[in-house]
């Protein structure tokens, strides 16, 4: 598991185009985003699976942002049986409009529709605001949303969000497995030691209960 | 997936513009994608949903203390009062800048961002450089953006690792007394609501 996407804390250069106000720089950027949104509406995968598809790309580090979105989409379409490899290679027979396809007239409501990730099922919270917790020693295999820089660190719970869909299982189509979600605050010194820029600065992450133990 | 087998996407043209066109053609031919829906999606995020929405939320919070209290208590509901809700804004949290605390937001693992109030994230927010550096050296990043912190002001970085989305409420700039909501909103840039600018600056 390379976790090529897990960038927090790595050395890097200057941040590009900080005042940029252009939404889509070229037409294919817009198309890559819209194709992802339109295909998401087909219901063959969920948001965690789409993130997992992108972070698993063998060429993650060299593909540009929207290239990742297109490559992840193409892989998911095949993996979920929506499009065959032959069709992806160009052998496509014309078919009638699917009932599942997103119609232009439904776009405004689809974008504004609120589909929460909060669930009423799942375990009771083991922790409450103010509790000290230690994160597990390393991000789990698969789609785990614990960044490596915060693994095995001690923090304090500052917000409790109820039970949210767990990305680890949802990304693999193994069920939503809702788990208590907390915002956990870490001091800069805890995360970075002597490399921390300033005493008293803090970092917060949104972490599920299976990612932590009592400290 | 074994390494001797190519990923399915390699069946598409590698040139990104040709690849986008090929994907669209295949999906339209199969009846899975309506080209008019693609145009509507692009038009919505190009022209309708963007940082002007968030700026209205911030301006309202500066003018209406009761709204601000609701926003800090339950941002999703308060923001919905202004008609902004939906995809990538399902669970909003508003974080307030004060003379003691400056907030900034990042997504180190991908590009999570509050779409209903800020639109599609800018390229810099999605860049490897911002994702890598924002958590370890936020003060250097802020300096690079030209943000001067106050003496004694602490920095808090929110790494959006779940479906919670953060909106920074910048401090109301001095001299903005008497301005109406639209005039105040004009002082609130996209970057100010991510935390990489102050209100009243570009």
Short mmCIF file of C-alpha atoms in Angstrom, two decimals:
data_model
loop_
_atom_site.label_atom_id
_atom_site.label_comp_id
_atom_site.label_asym_id
_atom_site.label_seq_id
_atom_site.Cartn_x
_atom_site.Cartn_y
_atom_site.Cartn_z
CA UNK A 1 0.00 0.00 0.00
CA UNK A 2 1.83 3.08 -1.20
CA UNK A 3 -0.64 5.79 -0.12
CA UNK A 4 0.68 8.05 -2.86
CA UNK A 5 -2.25 10.37 -2.11
CA UNK A 6 -1.33 10.81 1.56
CA UNK A 7 0.56 14.06 1.11
CA UNK A 8 0.26 15.84 4.46
CA UNK A 9 3.63 16.86 5.85
CA UNK A 10 5.73 15.94 2.83
CA UNK A 11 8.29 18.47 1.58
CA UNK A 12 7.00 20.50 -1.38
CA UNK A 13 7.65 23.72 -3.24
CA UNK A 14 5.72 26.95 -3.79
CA UNK A 15 1.95 26.84 -4.13
CA UNK A 16 0.84 27.65 -7.69
CA UNK A 17 -1.60 30.33 -8.91
CA UNK A 18 -2.88 31.50 -5.55
CA UNK A 19 -5.25 34.16 -6.89
CA UNK A 20 -6.58 32.13 -9.76
CA UNK A 21 -10.31 32.77 -10.30
CA UNK A 22 -10.88 30.53 -13.31
CA UNK A 23 -13.20 27.61 -12.51
CA UNK A 24 -12.18 25.41 -15.44
CA UNK A 25 -8.94 26.20 -17.24
CA UNK A 26 -9.66 24.09 -20.30
CA UNK A 27 -12.75 22.41 -21.64
CA UNK A 28 -11.68 18.88 -20.76
CA UNK A 29 -11.34 19.79 -17.07
CA UNK A 30 -15.01 20.73 -17.02
CA UNK A 31 -15.90 17.62 -18.99
CA UNK A 32 -13.91 15.37 -16.64
CA UNK A 33 -15.78 16.75 -13.63
CA UNK A 34 -19.20 16.63 -15.29
CA UNK A 35 -18.68 13.06 -16.54
CA UNK A 36 -17.83 11.98 -12.99
CA UNK A 37 -20.93 13.65 -11.58
CA UNK A 38 -23.21 12.30 -14.31
CA UNK A 39 -21.82 8.76 -13.94
CA UNK A 40 -22.09 8.97 -10.16
CA UNK A 41 -25.83 9.41 -10.66
CA UNK A 42 -25.99 5.94 -12.27
CA UNK A 43 -25.71 4.53 -8.75
CA UNK A 44 -23.07 1.88 -9.56
CA UNK A 45 -20.70 3.17 -6.85
CA UNK A 46 -20.47 5.58 -3.93
CA UNK A 47 -18.29 8.60 -3.17
CA UNK A 48 -15.79 6.54 -1.14
CA UNK A 49 -15.36 4.08 -4.01
CA UNK A 50 -14.69 6.97 -6.40
CA UNK A 51 -12.02 8.42 -4.06
CA UNK A 52 -10.51 4.95 -3.61
CA UNK A 53 -10.41 4.43 -7.39
CA UNK A 54 -8.38 7.63 -7.77
CA UNK A 55 -5.94 6.97 -4.94
CA UNK A 56 -5.24 3.43 -6.20
CA UNK A 57 -4.13 4.66 -9.62
CA UNK A 58 -0.69 3.31 -10.38
CA UNK A 59 0.26 6.64 -11.93
CA UNK A 60 -1.27 8.75 -9.15
CA UNK A 61 1.83 10.88 -8.66
CA UNK A 62 2.29 11.75 -12.32
CA UNK A 63 -1.31 12.27 -13.47
CA UNK A 64 -2.71 15.80 -13.20
CA UNK A 65 -5.79 16.39 -11.05
CA UNK A 66 -8.49 15.91 -13.69
CA UNK A 67 -6.50 13.14 -15.37
CA UNK A 68 -6.88 11.27 -12.08
CA UNK A 69 -10.63 11.89 -12.20
CA UNK A 70 -10.90 10.48 -15.72
CA UNK A 71 -8.66 7.47 -15.06
CA UNK A 72 -10.48 6.62 -11.83
CA UNK A 73 -13.82 6.94 -13.60
CA UNK A 74 -12.77 4.69 -16.49
CA UNK A 75 -11.49 2.02 -14.08
CA UNK A 76 -14.69 2.14 -12.01
CA UNK A 77 -16.91 1.90 -15.09
CA UNK A 78 -15.20 -1.36 -16.03
CA UNK A 79 -14.85 -2.75 -12.50
CA UNK A 80 -18.55 -2.20 -11.85
CA UNK A 81 -19.59 -3.72 -15.17
CA UNK A 82 -21.12 -0.50 -16.49
CA UNK A 83 -18.82 -0.41 -19.53
CA UNK A 84 -16.79 -3.31 -20.93
CA UNK A 85 -13.12 -3.14 -21.79
CA UNK A 86 -14.03 -3.59 -25.46
CA UNK A 87 -16.41 -0.64 -25.26
CA UNK A 88 -13.75 1.47 -23.54
CA UNK A 89 -11.44 0.58 -26.43
CA UNK A 90 -14.02 2.07 -28.80
CA UNK A 91 -16.38 -0.73 -29.81
CA UNK A 92 -19.62 0.85 -28.68
CA UNK A 93 -23.03 -0.03 -30.04
CA UNK A 94 -25.68 2.66 -29.80
CA UNK A 95 -28.15 1.98 -27.00
CA UNK A 96 -31.33 3.76 -25.89
CA UNK A 97 -31.16 6.23 -23.03
CA UNK A 98 -30.91 4.41 -19.69
CA UNK A 99 -33.59 5.12 -17.08
CA UNK A 100 -30.77 5.74 -14.63
CA UNK A 101 -29.06 8.48 -16.64
CA UNK A 102 -29.14 11.98 -15.22
CA UNK A 103 -31.40 14.23 -17.32
CA UNK A 104 -30.47 17.86 -17.87
CA UNK A 105 -33.71 19.00 -16.29
CA UNK A 106 -32.88 17.14 -13.09
CA UNK A 107 -29.40 18.67 -12.67
CA UNK A 108 -30.44 21.60 -10.40
CA UNK A 109 -32.30 19.35 -7.98
CA UNK A 110 -29.60 16.65 -8.08
CA UNK A 111 -26.90 19.15 -7.15
CA UNK A 112 -28.94 20.68 -4.36
CA UNK A 113 -30.23 17.42 -2.95
CA UNK A 114 -28.90 16.76 0.55
CA UNK A 115 -27.86 13.13 1.02
CA UNK A 116 -26.40 13.03 4.53
CA UNK A 117 -23.69 10.60 5.64
CA UNK A 118 -25.10 10.62 9.18
CA UNK A 119 -26.82 7.37 10.20
CA UNK A 120 -29.01 6.41 13.16
CA UNK A 121 -27.51 2.91 13.35
CA UNK A 122 -24.09 1.73 14.53
CA UNK A 123 -22.28 1.57 17.86
CA UNK A 124 -22.63 4.02 20.71
CA UNK A 125 -19.84 6.58 21.04
CA UNK A 126 -16.99 5.47 23.30
CA UNK A 127 -15.69 9.00 23.61
CA UNK A 128 -16.99 12.47 24.31
CA UNK A 129 -15.77 16.00 23.77
CA UNK A 130 -12.70 16.61 25.94
CA UNK A 131 -11.49 12.99 25.91
CA UNK A 132 -7.89 12.27 25.00
CA UNK A 133 -7.39 9.62 22.33
CA UNK A 134 -4.47 8.02 20.55
CA UNK A 135 -4.86 7.21 16.86
CA UNK A 136 -3.97 3.72 15.62
CA UNK A 137 -0.30 3.21 14.72
CA UNK A 138 -0.72 3.28 10.92
CA UNK A 139 -3.51 3.92 8.42
CA UNK A 140 -5.30 0.65 7.67
CA UNK A 141 -5.05 -1.02 4.28
CA UNK A 142 -7.53 -0.01 1.61
CA UNK A 143 -9.39 3.30 1.77
CA UNK A 144 -8.47 4.62 5.23
CA UNK A 145 -8.95 8.30 5.96
CA UNK A 146 -6.40 8.51 8.75
CA UNK A 147 -3.46 10.45 7.25
CA UNK A 148 -0.05 8.94 7.95
CA UNK A 149 1.16 12.15 9.61
CA UNK A 150 -1.44 11.74 12.37
CA UNK A 151 -1.04 7.99 12.96
CA UNK A 152 -0.14 6.94 16.49
CA UNK A 153 -0.63 10.49 17.83
CA UNK A 154 -2.47 11.75 20.88
CA UNK A 155 -5.20 14.35 20.47
CA UNK A 156 -8.32 15.72 22.11
CA UNK A 157 -11.87 15.29 20.85
CA UNK A 158 -13.39 18.72 20.19
CA UNK A 159 -16.53 17.82 18.18
CA UNK A 160 -18.76 14.76 18.07
CA UNK A 161 -20.72 14.29 14.83
CA UNK A 162 -22.80 11.16 15.44
CA UNK A 163 -22.41 8.00 13.38
CA UNK A 164 -21.17 8.51 9.82
CA UNK A 165 -20.68 6.07 6.96
CA UNK A 166 -17.23 4.44 7.33
CA UNK A 167 -15.18 4.96 4.13
CA UNK A 168 -13.06 1.83 4.72
CA UNK A 169 -15.94 -0.58 4.16
CA UNK A 170 -18.08 1.61 1.90
CA UNK A 171 -15.26 2.06 -0.63
CA UNK A 172 -15.06 -1.72 -1.02
CA UNK A 173 -18.87 -2.14 -1.29
CA UNK A 174 -18.83 -4.00 2.04
CA UNK A 175 -21.56 -1.90 3.59
CA UNK A 176 -21.78 1.51 5.24
CA UNK A 177 -20.78 0.25 8.72
CA UNK A 178 -21.62 3.61 10.38
CA UNK A 179 -19.23 4.55 13.18
CA UNK A 180 -19.00 7.52 15.55
CA UNK A 181 -17.16 10.39 13.89
CA UNK A 182 -15.23 12.97 15.88
CA UNK A 183 -13.12 16.01 15.18
CA UNK A 184 -9.83 15.45 16.98
CA UNK A 185 -7.43 18.28 17.73
CA UNK A 186 -3.68 17.69 17.83
CA UNK A 187 -1.06 20.21 18.86
CA UNK A 188 1.53 21.09 16.25
CA UNK A 189 4.19 19.91 18.70
CA UNK A 190 2.55 16.46 19.00
CA UNK A 191 2.53 16.04 15.22
CA UNK A 192 5.79 17.63 14.22
CA UNK A 193 7.92 17.73 17.34
CA UNK A 194 10.73 20.23 17.13
CA UNK A 195 9.85 20.97 13.50
CA UNK A 196 6.57 22.59 14.61
CA UNK A 197 6.40 26.25 13.55
CA UNK A 198 4.83 27.60 16.72
CA UNK A 199 3.83 26.40 20.16
CA UNK A 200 0.10 26.56 20.53
CA UNK A 201 -0.79 26.04 16.90
CA UNK A 202 -3.19 23.15 16.30
CA UNK A 203 -4.44 20.75 13.67
CA UNK A 204 -7.82 19.10 13.51
CA UNK A 205 -8.91 15.96 11.69
CA UNK A 206 -12.26 14.21 11.31
CA UNK A 207 -11.70 10.63 12.45
CA UNK A 208 -13.94 7.60 12.99
CA UNK A 209 -13.97 5.68 16.26
CA UNK A 210 -12.13 2.60 14.85
CA UNK A 211 -9.18 4.90 14.10
CA UNK A 212 -8.56 5.61 17.81
CA UNK A 213 -8.11 4.19 21.30
CA UNK A 214 -8.29 5.84 24.72
CA UNK A 215 -5.05 7.68 25.41
CA UNK B 1 -4.65 -5.51 -9.67
CA UNK B 2 -1.49 -7.37 -10.81
CA UNK B 3 1.18 -5.20 -12.32
CA UNK B 4 1.47 -7.17 -15.55
CA UNK B 5 -2.10 -6.18 -16.42
CA UNK B 6 -2.83 -2.61 -17.46
CA UNK B 7 -5.54 -0.65 -15.71
CA UNK B 8 -8.71 -0.33 -17.83
CA UNK B 9 -8.24 3.41 -18.32
CA UNK B 10 -5.16 2.70 -20.45
CA UNK B 11 -7.55 1.55 -23.19
CA UNK B 12 -8.55 5.19 -23.67
CA UNK B 13 -6.42 7.74 -25.55
CA UNK B 14 -3.75 9.11 -23.23
CA UNK B 15 -4.06 12.71 -24.41
CA UNK B 16 -6.48 14.16 -21.84
CA UNK B 17 -8.57 16.16 -24.28
CA UNK B 18 -9.02 13.14 -26.56
CA UNK B 19 -9.63 10.97 -23.51
CA UNK B 20 -12.46 13.22 -22.28
CA UNK B 21 -14.02 13.19 -25.73
CA UNK B 22 -13.72 9.40 -26.00
CA UNK B 23 -15.28 8.83 -22.58
CA UNK B 24 -18.15 11.15 -23.41
CA UNK B 25 -18.76 9.48 -26.76
CA UNK B 26 -18.82 5.99 -25.23
CA UNK B 27 -21.14 6.98 -22.39
CA UNK B 28 -23.52 8.92 -24.63
CA UNK B 29 -23.63 6.08 -27.18
CA UNK B 30 -24.52 3.66 -24.41
CA UNK B 31 -27.32 5.93 -23.24
CA UNK B 32 -25.70 6.44 -19.84
CA UNK B 33 -24.94 10.13 -20.12
CA UNK B 34 -27.10 12.93 -21.49
CA UNK B 35 -24.86 15.55 -23.17
CA UNK B 36 -27.30 18.24 -22.09
CA UNK B 37 -26.84 17.14 -18.48
CA UNK B 38 -23.08 17.58 -18.82
CA UNK B 39 -23.62 21.11 -20.12
CA UNK B 40 -26.02 21.87 -17.27
CA UNK B 41 -23.55 20.57 -14.67
CA UNK B 42 -20.71 22.62 -16.13
CA UNK B 43 -22.85 25.75 -16.40
CA UNK B 44 -24.01 25.40 -12.79
CA UNK B 45 -20.50 25.24 -11.34
CA UNK B 46 -19.13 27.80 -13.78
CA UNK B 47 -21.82 30.41 -13.26
CA UNK B 48 -24.21 29.72 -10.39
CA UNK B 49 -22.51 27.99 -7.47
CA UNK B 50 -19.34 29.69 -6.32
CA UNK B 51 -17.71 31.80 -3.61
CA UNK B 52 -20.34 34.51 -4.00
CA UNK B 53 -22.61 32.14 -2.03
CA UNK B 54 -20.20 31.82 0.87
CA UNK B 55 -19.52 35.56 0.83
CA UNK B 56 -23.23 36.17 1.38
CA UNK B 57 -23.16 33.80 4.36
CA UNK B 58 -20.18 35.63 5.87
CA UNK B 59 -21.70 39.07 5.27
CA UNK B 60 -24.95 37.97 6.89
CA UNK B 61 -23.02 36.68 9.92
CA UNK B 62 -21.33 40.07 10.30
CA UNK B 63 -24.67 41.91 10.20
CA UNK B 64 -26.97 39.58 12.09
CA UNK B 65 -25.72 38.26 15.46
CA UNK B 66 -28.62 35.80 15.73
CA UNK B 67 -27.73 34.34 12.31
CA UNK B 68 -24.09 34.13 13.33
CA UNK B 69 -25.04 32.25 16.50
CA UNK B 70 -27.07 29.77 14.45
CA UNK B 71 -24.23 29.46 11.94
CA UNK B 72 -21.70 28.58 14.64
CA UNK B 73 -24.13 26.17 16.31
CA UNK B 74 -25.40 24.38 13.18
CA UNK B 75 -23.82 25.67 9.98
CA UNK B 76 -25.63 23.27 7.65
CA UNK B 77 -29.06 24.56 8.70
CA UNK B 78 -28.03 28.22 8.88
CA UNK B 79 -26.48 28.12 5.40
CA UNK B 80 -29.60 26.39 4.07
CA UNK B 81 -31.61 29.41 5.27
CA UNK B 82 -29.91 31.31 2.42
CA UNK B 83 -30.73 28.53 -0.04
CA UNK B 84 -27.28 26.98 -0.24
CA UNK B 85 -27.20 23.24 0.30
CA UNK B 86 -26.52 19.92 -1.37
CA UNK B 87 -23.62 17.93 -2.73
CA UNK B 88 -20.37 18.34 -0.77
CA UNK B 89 -22.05 20.57 1.80
CA UNK B 90 -24.06 17.95 3.65
CA UNK B 91 -22.33 18.49 7.01
CA UNK B 92 -21.07 22.06 7.34
CA UNK B 93 -19.05 23.54 10.20
CA UNK B 94 -18.27 27.28 10.35
CA UNK B 95 -15.06 28.29 12.11
CA UNK B 96 -14.58 31.88 13.21
CA UNK B 97 -11.36 33.83 12.96
CA UNK B 98 -10.62 35.99 15.99
CA UNK B 99 -7.67 38.12 17.09
CA UNK B 100 -6.55 35.02 19.02
CA UNK B 101 -7.10 32.33 16.33
CA UNK B 102 -6.68 32.15 12.58
CA UNK B 103 -8.28 29.14 10.85
CA UNK B 104 -7.40 27.57 7.53
CA UNK B 105 -8.75 24.52 5.70
CA UNK B 106 -7.08 21.80 3.65
CA UNK B 107 -7.76 18.28 2.42
CA UNK B 108 -4.44 16.43 2.51
CA UNK B 109 -5.88 13.14 1.20
CA UNK B 110 -7.82 14.45 -1.80
CA UNK B 111 -9.68 17.71 -2.47
CA UNK B 112 -12.67 17.90 -0.10
CA UNK B 113 -14.20 21.38 -0.22
CA UNK B 114 -17.61 22.95 0.58
CA UNK B 115 -19.10 23.11 -2.91
CA UNK B 116 -22.50 24.74 -2.15
CA UNK B 117 -20.82 27.81 -0.64
CA UNK B 118 -17.48 27.96 -2.50
CA UNK B 119 -18.04 26.05 -5.75
CA UNK B 120 -15.32 23.91 -7.30
CA UNK B 121 -11.96 24.17 -5.51
CA UNK B 122 -9.23 26.23 -7.23
CA UNK B 123 -6.20 24.48 -8.67
CA UNK B 124 -3.93 25.66 -5.84
CA UNK B 125 -6.19 24.07 -3.20
CA UNK B 126 -5.94 20.77 -5.08
CA UNK B 127 -2.18 21.09 -5.66
CA UNK B 128 0.28 18.64 -4.12
CA UNK B 129 2.14 21.63 -2.68
CA UNK B 130 -0.77 23.00 -0.64
CA UNK B 131 -1.91 19.56 0.47
CA UNK B 132 1.60 18.67 1.60
CA UNK B 133 2.54 21.92 3.34
CA UNK B 134 -0.64 23.34 4.89
CA UNK B 135 -0.58 20.98 7.86
CA UNK B 136 3.12 21.14 8.71
CA UNK B 137 4.01 24.72 7.92
CA UNK B 138 0.76 26.71 7.85
CA UNK B 139 2.55 29.92 8.84
CA UNK B 140 4.95 29.65 5.91
CA UNK B 141 2.00 28.95 3.61
CA UNK B 142 0.09 31.95 4.99
CA UNK B 143 3.14 34.16 4.48
CA UNK B 144 3.37 32.91 0.91
CA UNK B 145 -0.26 33.98 0.43
CA UNK B 146 0.57 37.38 1.91
CA UNK B 147 -1.42 36.89 5.11
CA UNK B 148 0.04 38.79 8.05
CA UNK B 149 -1.01 37.24 11.34
CA UNK B 150 -1.60 39.38 14.42
CA UNK B 151 0.88 39.25 17.27
CA UNK B 152 0.04 36.26 19.45
CA UNK B 153 -2.53 34.91 17.01
CA UNK B 154 -2.54 31.12 16.89
CA UNK B 155 -3.18 29.05 13.78
CA UNK B 156 -5.54 26.12 13.51
CA UNK B 157 -5.62 23.95 10.39
CA UNK B 158 -8.68 21.81 9.64
CA UNK B 159 -7.84 18.77 7.50
CA UNK B 160 -11.13 17.67 5.89
CA UNK B 161 -10.77 13.91 6.21
CA UNK B 162 -14.48 12.97 6.38
CA UNK B 163 -17.70 14.40 4.90
CA UNK B 164 -17.60 17.41 7.24
CA UNK B 165 -16.91 20.59 5.29
CA UNK B 166 -15.45 23.76 6.80
CA UNK B 167 -16.17 27.42 6.06
CA UNK B 168 -13.86 30.02 7.58
CA UNK B 169 -15.57 33.18 8.84
CA UNK B 170 -12.97 35.90 8.38
CA UNK B 171 -12.84 38.86 10.75
CA UNK B 172 -14.89 41.85 9.64
CA UNK B 173 -12.47 44.48 8.38
CA UNK B 174 -12.12 47.80 10.17
CA UNK B 175 -13.90 50.62 8.36
CA UNK B 176 -16.71 48.42 7.08
CA UNK B 177 -19.27 49.85 9.50
CA UNK B 178 -22.42 50.98 7.77
CA UNK B 179 -21.93 48.80 4.69
CA UNK B 180 -24.89 46.72 3.59
CA UNK B 181 -24.83 42.97 3.01
CA UNK B 182 -23.91 43.18 -0.67
CA UNK B 183 -21.08 45.64 -0.02
CA UNK B 184 -19.75 43.49 2.80
CA UNK B 185 -19.96 40.33 0.68
CA UNK B 186 -17.79 42.05 -1.93
CA UNK B 187 -15.01 42.20 0.69
CA UNK B 188 -15.03 38.42 1.20
CA UNK B 189 -12.83 36.53 -1.24
CA UNK B 190 -12.81 32.80 -1.85
CA UNK B 191 -9.38 32.54 -0.26
CA UNK B 192 -10.61 34.39 2.84
CA UNK B 193 -13.19 31.63 3.36
CA UNK B 194 -10.49 28.93 3.05
CA UNK B 195 -8.29 30.91 5.42
CA UNK B 196 -5.51 31.88 3.01
CA UNK B 197 -6.55 35.54 2.86
CA UNK B 198 -8.13 38.11 5.13
CA UNK B 199 -11.39 39.86 4.34
CA UNK B 200 -11.01 43.06 2.41
CA UNK B 201 -8.03 41.78 0.47
CA UNK B 202 -8.09 40.20 -2.96
#
